[in-house]
GROMACS .gro file of C-alpha atoms in nm:
model
  425
    1MET     CA    1  10.302  12.138  10.911
    2ASN     CA    2  10.315  11.880  11.186
    3ARG     CA    3  10.606  11.902  11.423
    4GLN     CA    4  10.777  11.569  11.481
    5PRO     CA    5  11.100  11.434  11.630
    6PHE     CA    6  11.401  11.426  11.400
    7CYS     CA    7  11.661  11.171  11.504
    8SER     CA    8  11.753  10.812  11.427
    9ALA     CA    9  11.454  10.580  11.454
   10PRO     CA   10  11.441  10.428  11.806
   11ARG     CA   11  11.320  10.094  11.668
   12ARG     CA   12  11.157   9.930  11.369
   13TRP     CA   13  10.789   9.845  11.326
   14PRO     CA   14  10.735   9.560  11.073
   15PRO     CA   15  10.405   9.497  10.892
   16ARG     CA   16  10.158   9.248  11.039
   17LEU     CA   17   9.900   9.256  10.762
   18SER     CA   18   9.591   9.058  10.863
   19ARG     CA   19   9.254   9.045  10.688
   20ARG     CA   20   9.093   8.916  11.010
   21TRP     CA   21   9.232   9.199  11.222
   22ILE     CA   22   9.135   9.457  10.960
   23ARG     CA   23   8.773   9.338  10.989
   24LEU     CA   24   8.794   9.367  11.369
   25TRP     CA   25   8.948   9.716  11.353
   26ARG     CA   26   8.699   9.839  11.091
   27PRO     CA   27   8.433   9.984  11.329
   28LEU     CA   28   8.697  10.190  11.511
   29ARG     CA   29   8.859  10.292  11.183
   30LEU     CA   30   8.527  10.412  11.043
   31TRP     CA   31   8.455  10.602  11.364
   32GLN     CA   32   8.791  10.781  11.330
   33GLN     CA   33   8.725  10.851  10.963
   34HIS     CA   34   8.378  10.993  11.027
   35TYR     CA   35   8.433  11.181  11.354
   36ARG     CA   36   8.803  11.271  11.363
   37GLN     CA   37   8.860  11.333  10.993
   38ARG     CA   38   8.493  11.410  10.919
   39VAL     CA   39   8.500  11.216  10.592
   40VAL     CA   40   8.156  11.058  10.560
   41HIS     CA   41   8.172  10.924  10.203
   42VAL     CA   42   8.449  10.802   9.971
   43GLU     CA   43   8.427  10.766   9.593
   44ILE     CA   44   8.653  10.516   9.415
   45HIS     CA   45   8.734  10.557   9.045
   46GLY     CA   46   8.958  10.364   8.807
   47GLN     CA   47   8.955  10.050   9.020
   48ASP     CA   48   8.955   9.838   8.703
   49HIS     CA   49   9.317   9.944   8.645
   50LEU     CA   50   9.410   9.802   8.983
   51ARG     CA   51   9.199   9.488   8.949
   52ARG     CA   52   9.357   9.413   8.610
   53ALA     CA   53   9.710   9.448   8.749
   54LEU     CA   54   9.619   9.222   9.041
   55ARG     CA   55   9.470   8.966   8.806
   56ASP     CA   56   9.786   8.973   8.591
   57GLY     CA   57  10.000   8.894   8.896
   58CYS     CA   58  10.202   9.216   8.881
   59GLY     CA   59  10.397   9.367   9.165
   60ILE     CA   60  10.207   9.693   9.219
   61LEU     CA   61  10.342  10.019   9.362
   62ILE     CA   62  10.067  10.277   9.424
   63THR     CA   63  10.198  10.636   9.433
   64PRO     CA   64   9.934  10.882   9.564
   65ASN     CA   65   9.961  11.250   9.639
   66HIS     CA   66   9.950  11.333  10.012
   67PRO     CA   67   9.714  11.629  10.066
   68SER     CA   68   9.576  11.549  10.412
   69HIS     CA   69   9.592  11.341  10.727
   70ALA     CA   70   9.285  11.151  10.605
   71ASP     CA   71   9.466  10.996  10.306
   72SER     CA   72   9.520  10.655  10.462
   73TYR     CA   73   9.147  10.629  10.541
   74LEU     CA   74   9.063  10.689  10.174
   75LEU     CA   75   9.302  10.414  10.068
   76TYR     CA   76   9.178  10.172  10.337
   77GLU     CA   77   8.829  10.222  10.196
   78ALA     CA   78   8.954  10.165   9.841
   79ALA     CA   79   9.123   9.840   9.948
   80ASP     CA   80   8.801   9.721  10.116
   81ARG     CA   81   8.591   9.781   9.806
   82ILE     CA   82   8.840   9.631   9.564
   83GLY     CA   83   8.874   9.326   9.788
   84SER     CA   84   9.250   9.352   9.831
   85LEU     CA   85   9.482   9.448  10.115
   86PHE     CA   86   9.751   9.718  10.090
   87TYR     CA   87  10.094   9.758  10.245
   88PHE     CA   88  10.204  10.110  10.342
   89MET     CA   89  10.555  10.250  10.390
   90THR     CA   90  10.510  10.487  10.686
   91ALA     CA   91  10.744  10.735  10.856
   92TRP     CA   92  10.862  10.596  11.189
   93GLN     CA   93  10.745  10.915  11.360
   94VAL     CA   94  10.383  10.815  11.289
   95PHE     CA   95  10.435  10.500  11.496
   96ALA     CA   96  10.639  10.671  11.768
   97MET     CA   97  10.381  10.947  11.821
   98SER     CA   98  10.080  10.709  11.833
   99PRO     CA   99   9.943  10.516  12.135
  100TRP     CA  100  10.020  10.144  12.144
  101TRP     CA  101   9.682  10.034  12.011
  102GLU     CA  102   9.707  10.266  11.709
  103ARG     CA  103  10.056  10.132  11.637
  104LEU     CA  104   9.912   9.780  11.641
  105SER     CA  105   9.626   9.886  11.415
  106LEU     CA  106   9.872  10.042  11.170
  107GLN     CA  107  10.072   9.720  11.154
  108HIS     CA  108   9.757   9.509  11.105
  109HIS     CA  109   9.665   9.741  10.815
  110GLY     CA  110  10.001   9.667  10.649
  111CYS     CA  111  10.202   9.970  10.763
  112PHE     CA  112  10.575   9.936  10.830
  113SER     CA  113  10.819  10.201  10.943
  114VAL     CA  114  11.090  10.377  10.745
  115ASP     CA  115  11.355  10.622  10.863
  116ARG     CA  116  11.343  10.886  10.590
  117ASP     CA  117  11.644  11.070  10.728
  118GLY     CA  118  11.875  10.770  10.742
  119SER     CA  119  11.989  10.482  10.527
  120ASP     CA  120  11.707  10.247  10.625
  121LEU     CA  121  11.820   9.937  10.437
  122GLU     CA  122  11.577   9.714  10.627
  123ALA     CA  123  11.274   9.917  10.513
  124LEU     CA  124  11.414   9.923  10.159
  125ARG     CA  125  11.452   9.543  10.158
  126THR     CA  126  11.100   9.501  10.295
  127ALA     CA  127  10.954   9.723  10.022
  128VAL     CA  128  11.144   9.548   9.742
  129ASP     CA  129  11.053   9.202   9.876
  130LEU     CA  130  10.684   9.299   9.886
  131LEU     CA  131  10.688   9.419   9.525
  132VAL     CA  132  10.870   9.106   9.415
  133GLY     CA  133  10.662   8.847   9.598
  134ALA     CA  134  10.354   8.977   9.782
  135PRO     CA  135  10.009   8.953   9.617
  136GLU     CA  136   9.907   9.284   9.776
  137PRO     CA  137  10.001   9.630   9.639
  138LEU     CA  138  10.248   9.855   9.821
  139VAL     CA  139  10.160  10.222   9.883
  140ILE     CA  140  10.434  10.486   9.904
  141PHE     CA  141  10.361  10.861   9.918
  142PRO     CA  142  10.638  11.013   9.701
  143GLU     CA  143  10.577  11.366   9.833
  144GLY     CA  144  10.698  11.245  10.173
  145ASP     CA  145  10.498  11.494  10.382
  146VAL     CA  146  10.141  11.622  10.413
  147TYR     CA  147  10.134  11.953  10.226
  148HIS     CA  148   9.761  12.039  10.255
  149GLN     CA  149   9.718  12.089   9.880
  150ASN     CA  150   9.428  11.907   9.714
  151ASP     CA  151   9.488  12.065   9.375
  152ARG     CA  152   9.865  12.057   9.332
  153VAL     CA  153  10.124  11.785   9.354
  154THR     CA  154  10.437  11.883   9.543
  155VAL     CA  155  10.762  11.760   9.391
  156PHE     CA  156  10.792  11.381   9.410
  157ARG     CA  157  11.102  11.228   9.567
  158GLU     CA  158  11.280  10.952   9.377
  159GLY     CA  159  11.284  10.687   9.651
  160ALA     CA  160  10.962  10.517   9.539
  161ALA     CA  161  11.082  10.487   9.179
  162ARG     CA  162  11.417  10.345   9.293
  163ILE     CA  163  11.237  10.077   9.495
  164ALA     CA  164  11.029   9.982   9.191
  165LEU     CA  165  11.342   9.962   8.973
  166LYS     CA  166  11.522   9.740   9.224
  167ALA     CA  167  11.222   9.506   9.228
  168ALA     CA  168  11.209   9.501   8.848
  169ARG     CA  169  11.579   9.406   8.829
  170ARG     CA  170  11.502   9.080   9.010
  171GLY     CA  171  11.291   8.983   8.710
  172ARG     CA  172  11.047   8.750   8.887
  173ARG     CA  173  10.730   8.921   8.765
  174PRO     CA  174  10.621   9.246   8.598
  175ILE     CA  175  10.639   9.554   8.823
  176VAL     CA  176  10.400   9.843   8.763
  177CYS     CA  177  10.366  10.186   8.922
  178MET     CA  178  10.007  10.306   8.953
  179PRO     CA  179   9.943  10.683   8.971
  180CYS     CA  180   9.676  10.764   9.226
  181ALA     CA  181   9.504  11.093   9.303
  182LEU     CA  182   9.343  11.169   9.639
  183ARG     CA  183   9.105  11.458   9.692
  184LEU     CA  184   8.875  11.589   9.967
  185TRP     CA  185   8.595  11.842   9.933
  186TYR     CA  186   8.349  12.005  10.171
  187VAL     CA  187   7.980  11.919  10.165
  188THR     CA  188   7.888  12.148  10.454
  189ASP     CA  189   7.990  12.511  10.477
  190PRO     CA  190   8.297  12.572  10.702
  191THR     CA  191   8.308  12.948  10.637
  192GLY     CA  192   8.205  13.064  10.984
  193GLN     CA  193   8.469  12.854  11.159
  194LEU     CA  194   8.733  12.956  10.904
  195GLU     CA  195   8.655  13.322  10.973
  196ASP     CA  196   8.695  13.258  11.347
  197LEU     CA  197   9.034  13.094  11.283
  198MET     CA  198   9.141  13.384  11.062
  199ALA     CA  199   9.057  13.627  11.343
  200ARG     CA  200   9.268  13.422  11.589
  201LEU     CA  201   9.561  13.432  11.350
  202GLU     CA  202   9.530  13.806  11.299
  203ARG     CA  203   9.517  13.868  11.674
  204ARG     CA  204   9.826  13.649  11.724
  205LEU     CA  205  10.024  13.905  11.520
  206GLY     CA  206   9.861  14.199  11.697
  207ARG     CA  207   9.648  14.291  11.399
  208ARG     CA  208   9.283  14.391  11.402
  209PRO     CA  209   9.054  14.129  11.244
  210ARG     CA  210   8.876  14.250  10.930
  211PRO     CA  211   8.556  14.042  10.895
  212ASP     CA  212   8.433  14.291  10.633
  213ARG     CA  213   8.697  14.167  10.388
  214PRO     CA  214   8.694  13.841  10.188
  215LEU     CA  215   8.890  13.557  10.345
  216HIS     CA  216   9.134  13.525  10.055
  217ARG     CA  217   9.233  13.892  10.089
  218ARG     CA  218   9.276  13.856  10.464
  219ILE     CA  219   9.500  13.554  10.407
  220ALA     CA  220   9.712  13.751  10.158
  221ARG     CA  221   9.744  14.041  10.404
  222PHE     CA  222   9.836  13.803  10.687
  223ALA     CA  223  10.091  13.614  10.477
  224HIS     CA  224  10.261  13.939  10.376
  225THR     CA  225  10.290  14.038  10.744
  226VAL     CA  226  10.443  13.702  10.839
  227LEU     CA  227  10.691  13.719  10.551
  228VAL     CA  228  10.803  14.069  10.648
  229LEU     CA  229  10.859  13.956  11.008
  230LEU     CA  230  11.067  13.657  10.893
  231GLU     CA  231  11.273  13.877  10.660
  232LEU     CA  232  11.341  14.123  10.942
  233GLU     CA  233  11.429  13.837  11.178
  234ARG     CA  234  11.714  13.738  10.944
  235ASP     CA  235  11.824  14.094  10.860
  236LEU     CA  236  11.708  14.054  10.502
  237PRO     CA  237  11.593  14.355  10.303
  238VAL     CA  238  11.215  14.382  10.305
  239ALA     CA  239  11.130  14.386   9.938
  240ASP     CA  240  10.814  14.477   9.749
  241GLY     CA  241  10.877  14.215   9.481
  242ASP     CA  242  10.689  13.903   9.382
  243PHE     CA  243  10.565  13.715   9.690
  244THR     CA  244  10.670  13.373   9.556
  245GLN     CA  245  11.019  13.498   9.473
  246ARG     CA  246  11.055  13.643   9.822
  247LEU     CA  247  10.946  13.310   9.973
  248HIS     CA  248  11.210  13.129   9.769
  249ALA     CA  249  11.478  13.384   9.862
  250LEU     CA  250  11.398  13.336  10.232
  251GLN     CA  251  11.426  12.957  10.198
  252GLU     CA  252  11.767  12.997  10.035
  253ALA     CA  253  11.878  13.246  10.301
  254ILE     CA  254  11.813  12.984  10.570
  255LEU     CA  255  11.919  12.670  10.385
  256HIS     CA  256  12.235  12.776  10.202
  257PRO     CA  257  12.437  12.868  10.517
  258LEU     CA  258  12.348  12.529  10.668
  259GLU     CA  259  12.461  12.351  10.352
  260ARG     CA  260  12.786  12.543  10.364
  261HIS     CA  261  12.831  12.465  10.736
  262TYR     CA  262  12.790  12.090  10.682
  263GLY     CA  263  12.982  12.074  10.354
  264VAL     CA  264  12.682  11.989  10.138
  265THR     CA  265  12.669  12.083   9.770
  266PRO     CA  266  12.317  12.207   9.683
  267ALA     CA  267  12.147  11.956   9.452
  268GLY     CA  268  11.784  11.868   9.385
  269SER     CA  269  11.459  12.014   9.513
  270ILE     CA  270  11.422  12.199   9.843
  271PRO     CA  271  11.290  11.885  10.026
  272GLN     CA  272  11.579  11.677   9.889
  273ARG     CA  273  11.831  11.939   9.999
  274VAL     CA  274  11.672  11.963  10.343
  275ASN     CA  275  11.685  11.584  10.384
  276THR     CA  276  12.053  11.576  10.287
  277VAL     CA  277  12.147  11.840  10.545
  278ARG     CA  278  11.919  11.689  10.809
  279ARG     CA  279  12.097  11.354  10.781
  280LYS     CA  280  12.429  11.532  10.839
  281VAL     CA  281  12.291  11.718  11.142
  282ILE     CA  282  12.149  11.403  11.300
  283ARG     CA  283  12.474  11.212  11.251
  284ALA     CA  284  12.672  11.497  11.408
  285MET     CA  285  12.435  11.521  11.706
  286GLU     CA  286  12.448  11.145  11.772
  287ARG     CA  287  12.826  11.108  11.772
  288PRO     CA  288  12.948  11.001  12.119
  289GLU     CA  289  13.193  11.290  12.138
  290THR     CA  290  12.930  11.558  12.071
  291THR     CA  291  12.887  11.788  12.370
  292ALA     CA  292  12.559  11.916  12.513
  293GLY     CA  293  12.635  12.251  12.351
  294GLY     CA  294  12.690  12.081  12.017
  295ARG     CA  295  12.357  11.904  12.046
  296ARG     CA  296  12.184  12.235  12.120
  297VAL     CA  297  12.337  12.383  11.806
  298GLY     CA  298  12.224  12.077  11.610
  299GLN     CA  299  11.870  12.110  11.743
  300ARG     CA  300  11.865  12.474  11.638
  301HIS     CA  301  11.975  12.368  11.290
  302LEU     CA  302  11.699  12.105  11.277
  303ASP     CA  303  11.447  12.374  11.371
  304GLU     CA  304  11.578  12.594  11.090
  305LEU     CA  305  11.545  12.308  10.840
  306PHE     CA  306  11.188  12.252  10.953
  307ARG     CA  307  11.122  12.623  10.893
  308VAL     CA  308  11.249  12.583  10.537
  309ILE     CA  309  11.002  12.301  10.473
  310GLN     CA  310  10.722  12.508  10.628
  311LEU     CA  311  10.801  12.793  10.388
  312PHE     CA  312  10.831  12.553  10.095
  313SER     CA  313  10.482  12.417  10.166
  314TYR     CA  314  10.330  12.756  10.070
  315PRO     CA  315  10.336  12.793   9.689
  316GLY     CA  316  10.261  13.166   9.717
  317ASP     CA  317   9.982  13.176   9.458
  318TYR     CA  318   9.769  12.879   9.565
  319VAL     CA  319   9.469  13.081   9.687
  320ASP     CA  320   9.510  13.364   9.436
  321GLU     CA  321   9.492  13.120   9.145
  322ARG     CA  322   9.151  12.984   9.250
  323ALA     CA  323   8.991  13.090   9.577
  324SER     CA  324   8.787  12.777   9.645
  325ILE     CA  325   8.667  12.683   9.991
  326GLU     CA  326   8.907  12.387   9.985
  327ARG     CA  327   9.211  12.602   9.905
  328ILE     CA  328   9.113  12.860  10.166
  329ALA     CA  329   9.065  12.588  10.430
  330GLU     CA  330   9.390  12.409  10.342
  331THR     CA  331   9.591  12.730  10.370
  332LEU     CA  332   9.433  12.818  10.704
  333ASP     CA  333   9.494  12.460  10.823
  334LYS     CA  334   9.865  12.507  10.756
  335LEU     CA  335   9.869  12.845  10.928
  336GLU     CA  336   9.696  12.694  11.231
  337GLU     CA  337   9.977  12.437  11.257
  338ASP     CA  338  10.263  12.676  11.171
  339VAL     CA  339  10.163  13.000  11.345
  340LEU     CA  340   9.934  12.883  11.626
  341GLU     CA  341  10.147  12.565  11.666
  342ALA     CA  342   9.848  12.334  11.681
  343PRO     CA  343   9.958  11.965  11.685
  344THR     CA  344   9.729  11.912  11.387
  345ALA     CA  345   9.469  12.131  11.221
  346ALA     CA  346   9.106  12.099  11.327
  347ILE     CA  347   8.853  11.981  11.068
  348ARG     CA  348   8.583  12.245  11.025
  349GLY     CA  349   8.327  12.082  10.800
  350VAL     CA  350   8.190  11.752  10.678
  351ARG     CA  351   8.380  11.623  10.376
  352HIS     CA  352   8.363  11.368  10.100
  353GLY     CA  353   8.674  11.204   9.960
  354GLY     CA  354   8.776  11.052   9.630
  355VAL     CA  355   9.039  10.805   9.508
  356TRP     CA  356   9.131  10.795   9.139
  357PHE     CA  357   9.359  10.520   9.006
  358GLY     CA  358   9.529  10.590   8.674
  359GLU     CA  359   9.675  10.373   8.400
  360PRO     CA  360   9.967  10.169   8.540
  361ILE     CA  361  10.320  10.236   8.417
  362THR     CA  362  10.530   9.926   8.352
  363VAL     CA  363  10.873   9.955   8.513
  364ARG     CA  364  11.157   9.879   8.274
  365PRO     CA  365  11.448   9.698   8.444
  366VAL     CA  366  11.792   9.854   8.393
  367ALA     CA  367  12.134   9.697   8.426
  368SER     CA  368  12.366   9.959   8.574
  369ALA     CA  369  12.359  10.205   8.864
  370ALA     CA  370  12.395  10.499   8.624
  371GLU     CA  371  12.097  10.381   8.420
  372GLU     CA  372  11.898  10.331   8.740
  373ARG     CA  373  11.959  10.691   8.849
  374ALA     CA  374  11.847  10.825   8.511
  375GLU     CA  375  11.545  10.594   8.493
  376ALA     CA  376  11.443  10.676   8.852
  377HIS     CA  377  11.439  11.045   8.764
  378ARG     CA  378  11.239  10.984   8.446
  379LEU     CA  379  10.988  10.754   8.619
  380THR     CA  380  10.945  10.993   8.912
  381THR     CA  381  10.875  11.283   8.676
  382GLN     CA  382  10.626  11.072   8.480
  383LEU     CA  383  10.442  10.965   8.796
  384GLN     CA  384  10.426  11.322   8.924
  385HIS     CA  385  10.279  11.444   8.594
  386ARG     CA  386  10.027  11.158   8.581
  387VAL     CA  387   9.901  11.227   8.934
  388GLN     CA  388   9.872  11.599   8.856
  389GLU     CA  389   9.672  11.516   8.541
  390LEU     CA  390   9.433  11.303   8.748
  391LEU     CA  391   9.391  11.590   8.997
  392ASP     CA  392   9.330  11.841   8.718
  393ALA     CA  393   9.063  11.617   8.566
  394THR     CA  394   8.886  11.571   8.900
  395ALA     CA  395   8.902  11.946   8.973
  396ARG     CA  396   8.725  12.026   8.646
  397ARG     CA  397   8.449  11.778   8.729
  398ARG     CA  398   8.418  11.892   9.092
  399SER     CA  399   8.390  12.266   9.022
  400PRO     CA  400   8.463  12.363   9.387
  401ALA     CA  401   8.272  12.639   9.561
  402ARG     CA  402   8.433  12.983   9.559
  403VAL     CA  403   8.543  13.168   9.867
  404PRO     CA  404   8.280  13.390  10.033
  405SER     CA  405   8.285  13.749   9.919
  406PRO     CA  406   8.098  14.014  10.121
  407GLU     CA  407   8.075  14.225   9.804
  408ASN     CA  408   7.865  13.958   9.631
  409ALA     CA  409   7.618  13.758   9.836
  410ASP     CA  410   7.573  13.509   9.552
  411GLU     CA  411   7.934  13.397   9.602
  412ARG     CA  412   7.878  13.278   9.956
  413PRO     CA  413   7.960  12.908   9.979
  414HIS     CA  414   7.629  12.810  10.136
  415ALA     CA  415   7.474  12.885   9.796
  416ARG     CA  416   7.640  12.567   9.672
  417LEU     CA  417   7.715  12.369   9.987
  418ARG     CA  418   7.408  12.231  10.157
  419ARG     CA  419   7.341  11.985  10.437
  420GLY     CA  420   7.572  11.702  10.337
  421THR     CA  421   7.526  11.750   9.961
  422VAL     CA  422   7.730  11.918   9.692
  423ASP     CA  423   7.609  12.091   9.377
  424ALA     CA  424   7.816  11.903   9.118
  425ARG     CA  425   7.745  12.132   8.827
   0.00000   0.00000   0.00000
């Protein structure tokens, strides 16, 4: 996963949505999409759902999955074709880590910053005001981070649903949440470059590359080695049990002592628990009386929390369940960022992308804070399931290529991936 600064946001970046500026930025944006992200074509499906909600004058919250760093480009393209503009709630780190001209481009495309680790009331007010009064939809990624998983939704956080409920309570117009699935697939064969990356990873751990073995088996062997090293690093018993259970046990072994140290009662998913502790760490580090030594301890704790999220981002059975080229590449992308510490994973093949809009869900206004908490949980769960259903439907239609297998030449991806085309059987 991408490393980024964790602290209070140094400033706020408001939206400066401009149709004129979007037209002027479009050539550069398409160049970045084609040559940085290597996405040369985007399909849009279900746009009638969005057009109908726009025509009905609804406040629209779009809630996509977040599988890649190309997601915003897919949604920009969808907005262009539908003839609308979108607003985007964007982590402040995206602005802070971008050059000035990219920050300006983000703002002109409707992006505004949010501090996910603090109580960012200004960003919350902006989001609610947009849903209540703006003609353009608002996009929030409920997963919160890029998890490099085309086929699976990672647990949604409840912030997006709470924003929709607050807008609905104002009662000025109907508010709808629109499930949205994003997917990328290869149309040229990245196998050779993926094998080169796998060899680099194996050498990093002092292991001999095994090009005679299928990539998915090499990944499993590599992942087991990394897990053993992490268990030994924390004096945990090296077990022979289920890999996913061991991953979860390691996350708990890192996270639970930090929760105890900062007086946090464990509640919610791993990302929610990490966010709760991270807020406590940042507040402690930024107190005026905190010494340099205290800040070093806090930074070490932030690094540990980031390690928990890294571990959480690996489901454990993602490649074993279906060894498609996309799943292989996504897993190696994460390992490139996590083990080789690349700022962001390289793109190793030409890709197509798809955007699928689902049936909108009307947000029911509630009267009390207790009802809002319960309804936010229910709505979040419903949105997560709807997005997963959209992904499952697109996966069945796509029928991704399988991972190359030296034992069976017919399984090599180039049998189904050809010069910029895909066999959509």
